[in-house]
Short mmCIF file of C-alpha atoms and ligand atoms in Angstrom, two decimals:
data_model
loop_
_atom_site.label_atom_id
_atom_site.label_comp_id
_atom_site.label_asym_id
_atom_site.label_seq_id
_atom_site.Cartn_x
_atom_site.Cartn_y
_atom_site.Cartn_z
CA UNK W 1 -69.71 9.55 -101.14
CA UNK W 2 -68.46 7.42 -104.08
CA UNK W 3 -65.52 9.81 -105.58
CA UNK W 4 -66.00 6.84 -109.16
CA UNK W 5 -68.68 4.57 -110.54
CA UNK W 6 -68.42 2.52 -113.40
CA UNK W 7 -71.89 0.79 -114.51
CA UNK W 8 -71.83 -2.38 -116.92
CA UNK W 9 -68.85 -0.63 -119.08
CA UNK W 10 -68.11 -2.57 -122.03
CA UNK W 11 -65.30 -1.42 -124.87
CA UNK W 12 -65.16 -3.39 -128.10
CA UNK W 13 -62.08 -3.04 -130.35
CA UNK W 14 -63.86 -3.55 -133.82
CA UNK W 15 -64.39 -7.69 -132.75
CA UNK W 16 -62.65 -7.38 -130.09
CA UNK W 17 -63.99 -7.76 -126.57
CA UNK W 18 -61.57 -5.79 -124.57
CA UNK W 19 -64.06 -4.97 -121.24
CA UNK W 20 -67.15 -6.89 -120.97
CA UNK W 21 -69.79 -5.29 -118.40
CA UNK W 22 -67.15 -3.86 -115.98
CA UNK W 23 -68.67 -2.59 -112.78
CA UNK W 24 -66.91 -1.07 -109.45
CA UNK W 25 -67.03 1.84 -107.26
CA UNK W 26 -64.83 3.60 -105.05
CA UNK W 27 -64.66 5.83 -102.40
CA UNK W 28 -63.35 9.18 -101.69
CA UNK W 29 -59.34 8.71 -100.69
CA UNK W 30 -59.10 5.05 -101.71
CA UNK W 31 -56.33 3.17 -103.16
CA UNK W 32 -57.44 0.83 -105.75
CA UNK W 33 -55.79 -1.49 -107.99
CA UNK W 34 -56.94 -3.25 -111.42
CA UNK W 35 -54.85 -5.99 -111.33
CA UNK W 36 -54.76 -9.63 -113.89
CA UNK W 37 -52.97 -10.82 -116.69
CA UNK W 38 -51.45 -8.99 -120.10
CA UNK W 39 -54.69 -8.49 -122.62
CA UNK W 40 -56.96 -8.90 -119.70
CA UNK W 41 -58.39 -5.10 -120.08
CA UNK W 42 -56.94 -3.28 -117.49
CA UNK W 43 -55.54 -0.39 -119.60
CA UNK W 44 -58.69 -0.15 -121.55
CA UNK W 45 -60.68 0.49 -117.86
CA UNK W 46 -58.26 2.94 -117.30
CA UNK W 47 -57.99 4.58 -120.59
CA UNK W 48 -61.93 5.11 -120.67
CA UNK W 49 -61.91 6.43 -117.24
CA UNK W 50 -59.22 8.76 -118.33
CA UNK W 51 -61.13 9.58 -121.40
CA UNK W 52 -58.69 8.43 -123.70
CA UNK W 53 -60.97 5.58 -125.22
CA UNK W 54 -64.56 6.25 -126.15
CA UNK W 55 -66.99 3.88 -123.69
CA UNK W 56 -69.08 1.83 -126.26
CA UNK W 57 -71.66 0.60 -123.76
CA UNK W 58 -72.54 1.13 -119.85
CA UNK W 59 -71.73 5.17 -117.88
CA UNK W 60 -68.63 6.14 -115.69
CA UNK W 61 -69.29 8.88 -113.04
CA UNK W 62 -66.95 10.97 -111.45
CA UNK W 63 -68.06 13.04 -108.42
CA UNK W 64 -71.62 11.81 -109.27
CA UNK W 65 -71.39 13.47 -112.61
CA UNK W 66 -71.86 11.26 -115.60
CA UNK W 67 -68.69 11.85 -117.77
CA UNK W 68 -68.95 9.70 -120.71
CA UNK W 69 -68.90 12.58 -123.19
CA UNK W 70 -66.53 15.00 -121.34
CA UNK W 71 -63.35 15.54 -123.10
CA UNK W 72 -60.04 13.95 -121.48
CA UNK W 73 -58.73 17.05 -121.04
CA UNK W 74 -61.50 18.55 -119.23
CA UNK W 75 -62.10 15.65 -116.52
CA UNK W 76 -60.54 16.29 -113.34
CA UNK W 77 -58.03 13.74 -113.54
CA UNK W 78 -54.54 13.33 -113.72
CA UNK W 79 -52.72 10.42 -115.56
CA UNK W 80 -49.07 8.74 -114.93
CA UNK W 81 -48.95 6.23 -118.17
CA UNK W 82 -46.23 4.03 -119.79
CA UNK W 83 -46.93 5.66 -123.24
CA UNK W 84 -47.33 9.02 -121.55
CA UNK W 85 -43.79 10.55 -122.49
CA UNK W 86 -41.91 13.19 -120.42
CA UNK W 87 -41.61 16.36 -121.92
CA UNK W 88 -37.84 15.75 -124.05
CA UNK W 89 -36.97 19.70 -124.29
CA UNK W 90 -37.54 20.58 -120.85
CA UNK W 91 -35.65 19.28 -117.95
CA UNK W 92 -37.12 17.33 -114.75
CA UNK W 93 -38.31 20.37 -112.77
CA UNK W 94 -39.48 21.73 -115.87
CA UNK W 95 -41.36 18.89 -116.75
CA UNK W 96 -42.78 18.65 -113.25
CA UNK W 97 -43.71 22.68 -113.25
CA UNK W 98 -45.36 22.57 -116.36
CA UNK W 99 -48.53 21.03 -115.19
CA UNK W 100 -48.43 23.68 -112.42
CA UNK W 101 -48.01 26.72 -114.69
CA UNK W 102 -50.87 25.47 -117.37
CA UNK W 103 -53.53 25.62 -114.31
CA UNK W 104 -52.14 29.08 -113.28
CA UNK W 105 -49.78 28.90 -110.65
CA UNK W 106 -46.95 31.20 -109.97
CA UNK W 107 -43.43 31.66 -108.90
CA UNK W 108 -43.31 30.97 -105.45
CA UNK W 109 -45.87 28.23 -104.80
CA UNK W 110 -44.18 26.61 -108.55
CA UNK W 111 -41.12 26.25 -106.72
CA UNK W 112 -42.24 25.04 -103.65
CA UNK W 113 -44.58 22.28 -105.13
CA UNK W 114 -41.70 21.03 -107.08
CA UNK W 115 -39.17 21.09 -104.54
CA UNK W 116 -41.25 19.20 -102.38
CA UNK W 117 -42.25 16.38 -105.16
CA UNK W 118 -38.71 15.88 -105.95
CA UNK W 119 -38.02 15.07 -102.31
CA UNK W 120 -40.94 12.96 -102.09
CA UNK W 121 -39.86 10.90 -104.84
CA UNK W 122 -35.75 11.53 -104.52
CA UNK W 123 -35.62 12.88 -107.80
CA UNK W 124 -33.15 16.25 -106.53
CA UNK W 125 -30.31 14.99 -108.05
CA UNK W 126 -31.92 14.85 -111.74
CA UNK W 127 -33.64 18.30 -111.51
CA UNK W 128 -31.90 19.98 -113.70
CA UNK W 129 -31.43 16.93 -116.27
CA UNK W 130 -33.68 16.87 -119.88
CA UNK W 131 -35.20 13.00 -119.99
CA UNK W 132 -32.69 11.72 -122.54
CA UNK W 133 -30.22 11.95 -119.84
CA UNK W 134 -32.27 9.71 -117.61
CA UNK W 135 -32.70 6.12 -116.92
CA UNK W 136 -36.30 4.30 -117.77
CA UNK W 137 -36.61 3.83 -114.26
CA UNK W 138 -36.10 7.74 -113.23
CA UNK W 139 -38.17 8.71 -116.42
CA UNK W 140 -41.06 6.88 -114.70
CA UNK W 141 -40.69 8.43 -111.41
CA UNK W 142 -40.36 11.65 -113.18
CA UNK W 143 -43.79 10.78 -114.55
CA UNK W 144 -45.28 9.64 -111.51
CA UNK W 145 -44.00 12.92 -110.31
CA UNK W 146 -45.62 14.93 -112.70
CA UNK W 147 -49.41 12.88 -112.50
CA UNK W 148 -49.38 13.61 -108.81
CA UNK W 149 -47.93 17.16 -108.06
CA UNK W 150 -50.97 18.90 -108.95
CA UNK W 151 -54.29 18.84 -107.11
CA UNK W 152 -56.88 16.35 -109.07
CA UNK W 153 -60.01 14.46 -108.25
CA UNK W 154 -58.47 11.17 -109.41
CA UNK W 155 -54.92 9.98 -110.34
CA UNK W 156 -54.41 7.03 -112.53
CA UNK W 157 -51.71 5.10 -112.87
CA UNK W 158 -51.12 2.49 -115.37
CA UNK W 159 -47.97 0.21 -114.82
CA UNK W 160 -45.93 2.88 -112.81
CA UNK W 161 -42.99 0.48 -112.04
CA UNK W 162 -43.04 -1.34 -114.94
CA UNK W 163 -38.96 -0.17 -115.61
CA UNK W 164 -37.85 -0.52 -112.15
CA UNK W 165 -35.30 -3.20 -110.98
CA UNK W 166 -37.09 -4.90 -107.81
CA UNK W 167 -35.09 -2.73 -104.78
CA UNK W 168 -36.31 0.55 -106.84
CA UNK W 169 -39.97 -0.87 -106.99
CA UNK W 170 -40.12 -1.05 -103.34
CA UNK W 171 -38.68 1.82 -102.48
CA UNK W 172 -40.93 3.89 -104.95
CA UNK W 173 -44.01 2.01 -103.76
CA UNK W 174 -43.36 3.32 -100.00
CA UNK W 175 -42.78 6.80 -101.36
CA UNK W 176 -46.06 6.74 -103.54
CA UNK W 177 -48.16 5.64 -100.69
CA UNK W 178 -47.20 7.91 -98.54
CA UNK W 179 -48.02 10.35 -100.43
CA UNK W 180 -51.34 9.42 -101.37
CA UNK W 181 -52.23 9.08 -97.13
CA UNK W 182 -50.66 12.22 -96.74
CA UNK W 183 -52.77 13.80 -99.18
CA UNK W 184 -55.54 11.95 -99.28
CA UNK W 185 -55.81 11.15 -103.25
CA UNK W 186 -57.92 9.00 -104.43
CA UNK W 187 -55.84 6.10 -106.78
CA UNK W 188 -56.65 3.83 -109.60
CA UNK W 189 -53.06 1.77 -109.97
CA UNK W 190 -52.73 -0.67 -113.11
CA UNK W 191 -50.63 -3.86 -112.43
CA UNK W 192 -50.46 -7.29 -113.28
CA UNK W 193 -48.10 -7.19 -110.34
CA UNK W 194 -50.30 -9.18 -107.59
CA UNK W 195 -47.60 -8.54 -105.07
CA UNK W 196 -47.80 -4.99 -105.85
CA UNK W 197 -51.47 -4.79 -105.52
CA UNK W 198 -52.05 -6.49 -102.27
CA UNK W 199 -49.11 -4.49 -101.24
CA UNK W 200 -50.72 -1.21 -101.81
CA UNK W 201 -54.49 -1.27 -102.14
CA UNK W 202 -57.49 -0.68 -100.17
CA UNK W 203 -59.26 -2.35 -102.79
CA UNK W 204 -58.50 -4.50 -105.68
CA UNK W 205 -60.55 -5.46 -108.87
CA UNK W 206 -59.55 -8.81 -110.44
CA UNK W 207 -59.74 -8.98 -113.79
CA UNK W 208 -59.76 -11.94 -116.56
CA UNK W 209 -60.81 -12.17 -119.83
CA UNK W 210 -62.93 -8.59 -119.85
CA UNK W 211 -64.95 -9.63 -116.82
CA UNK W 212 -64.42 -8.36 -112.79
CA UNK W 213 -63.47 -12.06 -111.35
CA UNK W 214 -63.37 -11.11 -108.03
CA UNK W 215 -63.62 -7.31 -105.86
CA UNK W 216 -62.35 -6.97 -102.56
CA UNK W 217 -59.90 -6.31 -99.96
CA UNK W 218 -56.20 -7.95 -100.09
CA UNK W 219 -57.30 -10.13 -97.47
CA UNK W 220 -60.72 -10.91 -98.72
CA UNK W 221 -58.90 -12.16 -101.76
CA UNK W 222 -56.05 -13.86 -100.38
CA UNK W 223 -57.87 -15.77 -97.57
CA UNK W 224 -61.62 -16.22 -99.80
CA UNK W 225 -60.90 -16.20 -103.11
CA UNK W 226 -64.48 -16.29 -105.15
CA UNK W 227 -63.31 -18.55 -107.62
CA UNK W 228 -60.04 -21.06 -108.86
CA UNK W 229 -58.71 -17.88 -111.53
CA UNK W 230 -58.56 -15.60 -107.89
CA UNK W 231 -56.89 -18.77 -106.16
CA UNK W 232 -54.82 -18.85 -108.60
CA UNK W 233 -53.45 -15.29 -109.40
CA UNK W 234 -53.88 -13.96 -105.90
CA UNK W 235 -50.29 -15.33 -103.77
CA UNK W 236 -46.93 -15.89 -104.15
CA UNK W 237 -45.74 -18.59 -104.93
CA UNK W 238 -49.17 -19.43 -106.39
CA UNK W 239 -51.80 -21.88 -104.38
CA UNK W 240 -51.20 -25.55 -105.28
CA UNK W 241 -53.79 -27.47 -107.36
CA UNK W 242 -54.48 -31.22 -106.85
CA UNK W 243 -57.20 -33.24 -109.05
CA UNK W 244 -59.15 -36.15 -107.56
CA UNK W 245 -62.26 -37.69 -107.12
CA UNK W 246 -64.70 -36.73 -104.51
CA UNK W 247 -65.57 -39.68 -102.16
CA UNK W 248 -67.79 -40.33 -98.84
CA UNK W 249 -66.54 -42.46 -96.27
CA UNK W 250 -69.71 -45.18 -94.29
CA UNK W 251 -68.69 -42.25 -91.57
CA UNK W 252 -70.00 -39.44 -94.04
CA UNK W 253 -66.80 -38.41 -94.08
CA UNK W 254 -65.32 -36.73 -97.41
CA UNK W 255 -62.25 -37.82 -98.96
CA UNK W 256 -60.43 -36.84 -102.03
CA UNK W 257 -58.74 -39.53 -104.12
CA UNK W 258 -55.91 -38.72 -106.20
CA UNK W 259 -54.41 -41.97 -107.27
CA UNK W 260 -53.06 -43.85 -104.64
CA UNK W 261 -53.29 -40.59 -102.19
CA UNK W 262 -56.57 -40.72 -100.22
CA UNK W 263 -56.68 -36.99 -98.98
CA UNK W 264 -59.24 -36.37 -96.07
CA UNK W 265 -61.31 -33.15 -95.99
CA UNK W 266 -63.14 -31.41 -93.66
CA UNK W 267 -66.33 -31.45 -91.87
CA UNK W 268 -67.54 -28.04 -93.22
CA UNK W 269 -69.35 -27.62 -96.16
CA UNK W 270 -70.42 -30.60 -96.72
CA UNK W 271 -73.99 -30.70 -98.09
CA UNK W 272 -72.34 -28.65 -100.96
CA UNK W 273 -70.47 -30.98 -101.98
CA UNK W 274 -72.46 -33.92 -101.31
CA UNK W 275 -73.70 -33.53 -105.31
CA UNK W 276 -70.12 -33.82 -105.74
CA UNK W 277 -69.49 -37.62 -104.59
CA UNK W 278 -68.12 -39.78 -107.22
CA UNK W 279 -67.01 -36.66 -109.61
CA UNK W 280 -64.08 -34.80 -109.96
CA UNK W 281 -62.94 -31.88 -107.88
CA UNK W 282 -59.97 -29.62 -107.21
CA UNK W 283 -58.53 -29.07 -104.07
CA UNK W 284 -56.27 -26.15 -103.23
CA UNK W 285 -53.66 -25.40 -100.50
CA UNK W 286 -51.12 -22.60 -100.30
CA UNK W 287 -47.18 -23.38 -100.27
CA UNK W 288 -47.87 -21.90 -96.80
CA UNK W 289 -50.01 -24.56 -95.10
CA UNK W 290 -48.72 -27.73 -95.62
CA UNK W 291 -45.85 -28.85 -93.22
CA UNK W 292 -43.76 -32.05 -93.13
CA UNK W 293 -45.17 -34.51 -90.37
CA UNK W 294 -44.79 -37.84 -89.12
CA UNK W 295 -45.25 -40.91 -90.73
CA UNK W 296 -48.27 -41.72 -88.70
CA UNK W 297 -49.73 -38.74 -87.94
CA UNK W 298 -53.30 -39.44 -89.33
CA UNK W 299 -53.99 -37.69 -92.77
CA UNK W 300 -50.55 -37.29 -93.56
CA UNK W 301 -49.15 -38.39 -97.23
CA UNK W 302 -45.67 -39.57 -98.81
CA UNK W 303 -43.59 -37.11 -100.69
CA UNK W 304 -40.39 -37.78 -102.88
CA UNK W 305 -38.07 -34.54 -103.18
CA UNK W 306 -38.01 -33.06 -106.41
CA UNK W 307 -36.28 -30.03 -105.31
CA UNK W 308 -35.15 -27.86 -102.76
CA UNK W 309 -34.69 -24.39 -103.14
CA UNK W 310 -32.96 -22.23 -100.44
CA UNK W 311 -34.47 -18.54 -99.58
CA UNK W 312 -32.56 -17.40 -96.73
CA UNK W 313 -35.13 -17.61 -93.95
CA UNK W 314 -36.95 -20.03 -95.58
CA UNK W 315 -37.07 -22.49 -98.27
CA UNK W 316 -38.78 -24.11 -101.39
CA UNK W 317 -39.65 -27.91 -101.15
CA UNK W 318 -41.16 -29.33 -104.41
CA UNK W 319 -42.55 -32.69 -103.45
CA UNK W 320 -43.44 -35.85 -105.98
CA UNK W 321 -46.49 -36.80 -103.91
CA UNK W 322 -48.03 -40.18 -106.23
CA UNK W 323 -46.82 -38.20 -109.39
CA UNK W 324 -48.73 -34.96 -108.39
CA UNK W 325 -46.16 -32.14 -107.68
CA UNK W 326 -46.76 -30.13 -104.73
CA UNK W 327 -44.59 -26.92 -103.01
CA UNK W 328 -44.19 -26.16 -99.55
CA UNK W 329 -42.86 -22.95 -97.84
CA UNK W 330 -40.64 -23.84 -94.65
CA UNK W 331 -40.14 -21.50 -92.33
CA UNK W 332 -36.70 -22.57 -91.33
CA UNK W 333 -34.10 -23.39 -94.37
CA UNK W 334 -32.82 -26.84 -93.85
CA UNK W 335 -31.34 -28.76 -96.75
CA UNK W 336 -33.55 -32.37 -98.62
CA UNK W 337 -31.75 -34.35 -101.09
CA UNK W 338 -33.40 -34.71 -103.97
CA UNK W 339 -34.56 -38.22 -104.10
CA UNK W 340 -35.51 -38.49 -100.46
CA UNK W 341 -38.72 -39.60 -98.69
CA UNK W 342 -40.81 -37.29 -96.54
CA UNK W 343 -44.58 -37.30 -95.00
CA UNK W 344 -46.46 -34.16 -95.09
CA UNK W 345 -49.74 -32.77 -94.02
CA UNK W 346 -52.38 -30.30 -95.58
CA UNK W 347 -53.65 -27.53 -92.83
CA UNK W 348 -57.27 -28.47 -93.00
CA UNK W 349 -58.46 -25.13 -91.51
CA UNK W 350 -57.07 -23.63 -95.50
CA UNK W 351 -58.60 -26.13 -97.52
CA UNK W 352 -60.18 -24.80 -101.16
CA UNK W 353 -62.37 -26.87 -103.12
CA UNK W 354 -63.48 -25.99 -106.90
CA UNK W 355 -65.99 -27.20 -109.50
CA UNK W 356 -63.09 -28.02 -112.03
CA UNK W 357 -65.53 -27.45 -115.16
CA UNK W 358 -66.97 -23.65 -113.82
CA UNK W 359 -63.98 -22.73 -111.35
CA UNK W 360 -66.66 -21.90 -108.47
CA UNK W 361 -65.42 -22.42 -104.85
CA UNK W 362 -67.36 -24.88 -103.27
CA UNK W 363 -65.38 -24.76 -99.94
P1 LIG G 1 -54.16 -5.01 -120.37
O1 LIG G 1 -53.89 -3.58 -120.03
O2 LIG G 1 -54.89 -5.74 -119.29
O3 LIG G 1 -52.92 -5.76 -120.77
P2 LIG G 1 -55.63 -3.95 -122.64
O4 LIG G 1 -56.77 -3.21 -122.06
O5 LIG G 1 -54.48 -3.15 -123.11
O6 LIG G 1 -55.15 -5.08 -121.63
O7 LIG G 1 -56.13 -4.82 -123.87
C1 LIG G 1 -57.27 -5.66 -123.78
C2 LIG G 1 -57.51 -6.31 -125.13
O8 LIG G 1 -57.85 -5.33 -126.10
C3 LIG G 1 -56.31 -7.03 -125.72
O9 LIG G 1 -56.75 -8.16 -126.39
C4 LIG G 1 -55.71 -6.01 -126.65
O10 LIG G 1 -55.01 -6.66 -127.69
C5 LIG G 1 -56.94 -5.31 -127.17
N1 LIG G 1 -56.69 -3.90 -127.53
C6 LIG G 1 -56.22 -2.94 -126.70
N2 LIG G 1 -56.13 -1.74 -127.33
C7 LIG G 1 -56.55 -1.97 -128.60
C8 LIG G 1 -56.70 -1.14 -129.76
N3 LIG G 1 -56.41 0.18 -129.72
N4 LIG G 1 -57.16 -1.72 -130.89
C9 LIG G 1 -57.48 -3.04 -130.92
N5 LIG G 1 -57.35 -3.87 -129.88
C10 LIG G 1 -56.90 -3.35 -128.72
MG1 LIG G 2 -52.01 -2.54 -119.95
#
């Protein structure tokens, strides 16, 4: 059974377009993210769901009931925000019982609940501490706390690690997912942390402009990415972009030329693109699948070192390649001058080819 449906939802901000025709569903016990850049309408998905923000067109259903009109505070949901504020007069296990005593609960089970979120999330240390005494970072977890210690039909989270240094992100992450398998809740996370999404979703909804760009698994996105905005957002650090004009070889081969670089493509695909001879594409490739090669191997292309950047297992190489710039991942950290000459070569097998005027994949 679908636990959420949203149907064409659209929110308008006087002129403003916030969510244009938003539509996704999700099942029972799924993680899903909303992920894509600042302004792109993540919050206002959420905040609608949440029944913070009024839907202006399109229906949201929750447990197959339609819950447009349904007050926030009656929808079974529970929210961790970053303008949701901690309770300031009570301290942290006060702030995390509250919730608890509001839908009835007593002494005993209180306690219990509590003790057991404030392991979950290593908050014991702070439990007797009001929020002024605490850290942005522990005021969020103290919020996260408090959205998921009591039993709802859908937790949403909007930009839970946003005050986190990068160690405390992790760690928090780790701790939030296992709580939601142990439990089996069903999540709606807000980030425009791609890394963060693909790290903890089932699901995730891409998001530009108002408009879903692309819906699907972390690897549906990260290996077929619907479009060059998905390409582009989705991986780290993000996909390289080269411009050129298509061309086909006598052989039928196709080729893309990018100054004096003649780039050769692969077989697939190619009555797509055949209406693309002669006009300009763009081809993608991931830091990830280009390697350095010999000067002869066939297909492979000069680089000049532009920089060299050293990562500890691996490194950065940012190539000149015919004035195009162009990053590689090594696996193994070995030192370029800057300045020095190098051949590389494109995996062919993770090729991506885009319409540069619409962004659609064509391979
Ligand atoms: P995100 O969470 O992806 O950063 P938001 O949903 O907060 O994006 O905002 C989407 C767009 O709607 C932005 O252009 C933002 O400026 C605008 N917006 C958000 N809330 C309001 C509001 N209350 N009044 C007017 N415009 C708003
Ligand atoms: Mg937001």
């Amino acid at each position: 059974m679908d636990k959420l449906i949203l149907e064409n939802v659209y929110k308008n901000y006087g002129e403003v377009k916030a969510v244009r025709g938003v539509s996704f569903s999700m099942k029972d016990k799924e993680f899903i993210s909303i992920v894509g850049p600042s302004g792109c309408g993540k919050s206002s998905t959420l905040r609608m769901i949440a029944g913070l923000e009024d839907i202006t067109s399109g229906s949201i259903l929750l447990d197959s009931e339609k819950i447009n009109h349904i007050r926030a505070r009656d929808r079974d949901v529970a929210l961790a925000f970053e303008s949701y504020a901690l309770y300031p007069h009570l301290t942290v296990a006060g702030n995390l019982s509250f919730p608890l005593e509001v839908r009835g609960f007593k002494g005993e089970e209180i306690t219990e609940k509590v003790n057991s979120i404030l392991s979950l999330l290593d908050l014991e240390a702070y439990m007797n501490m009001t929020p002024t005494e605490l850290s942005g970072g522990e005021q969020q977890r103290v919020a996260l706390g408090r959205a998921l210690i009591r039993g709802a039909s859908l937790y949403l989270l909007d930009e839970p690690f946003s005050h986190l240094d990068a160690q405390q992100k992790i760690d928090l992450r780790t701790r939030v997912l296992r709580i939601q398998k142990l439990n089996g809740l069903s999540v709606i996370l807000v980030t425009h942390d791609q890394l963060e999404a693909l790290a903890m979703s089932d699901r995730i909804v891409v998001m530009n402009e108002g408009e879903i760009q692309q819906f699907g698994t972390p690897e549906e996105l990260y290996e077929e990415p619907a479009n060059l905005f998905v390409a582009d957002f989705i991986g780290e650090p993000p996909m390289n972009f080269i411009e050129g004009i298509l061309t086909r070889t006598d052989g039928g081969r196709h080729r893309l030329n990018c100054k004096e670089i003649r780039f050769p493509l692969p077989k697939r695909g190619g009555e797509k693109l055949s209406s693309y001879v002669d006009r300009k594409i763009i081809m993608g490739v991931r830091p990830q699948h280009i390697s350095l090669a010999a000067k002869d191997m066939p297909g492979a292309f000069e680089g000049v070192v532009f920089s060299y950047e050293y990562q500890g297992e691996m490194g950065y190489l940012s190539l000149d390649c015919s004035g195009e710039r162009v990053l590689i991942e090594l696996k193994h950290a070995t030192h370029y001058e800057t300045g020095a000459r190098l051949w590389c070569l494109f995996d062919d097998t993770h090729l991506y080819l885009f319409d540069p005027d619409t962004g659609e994949r064509l391979l």
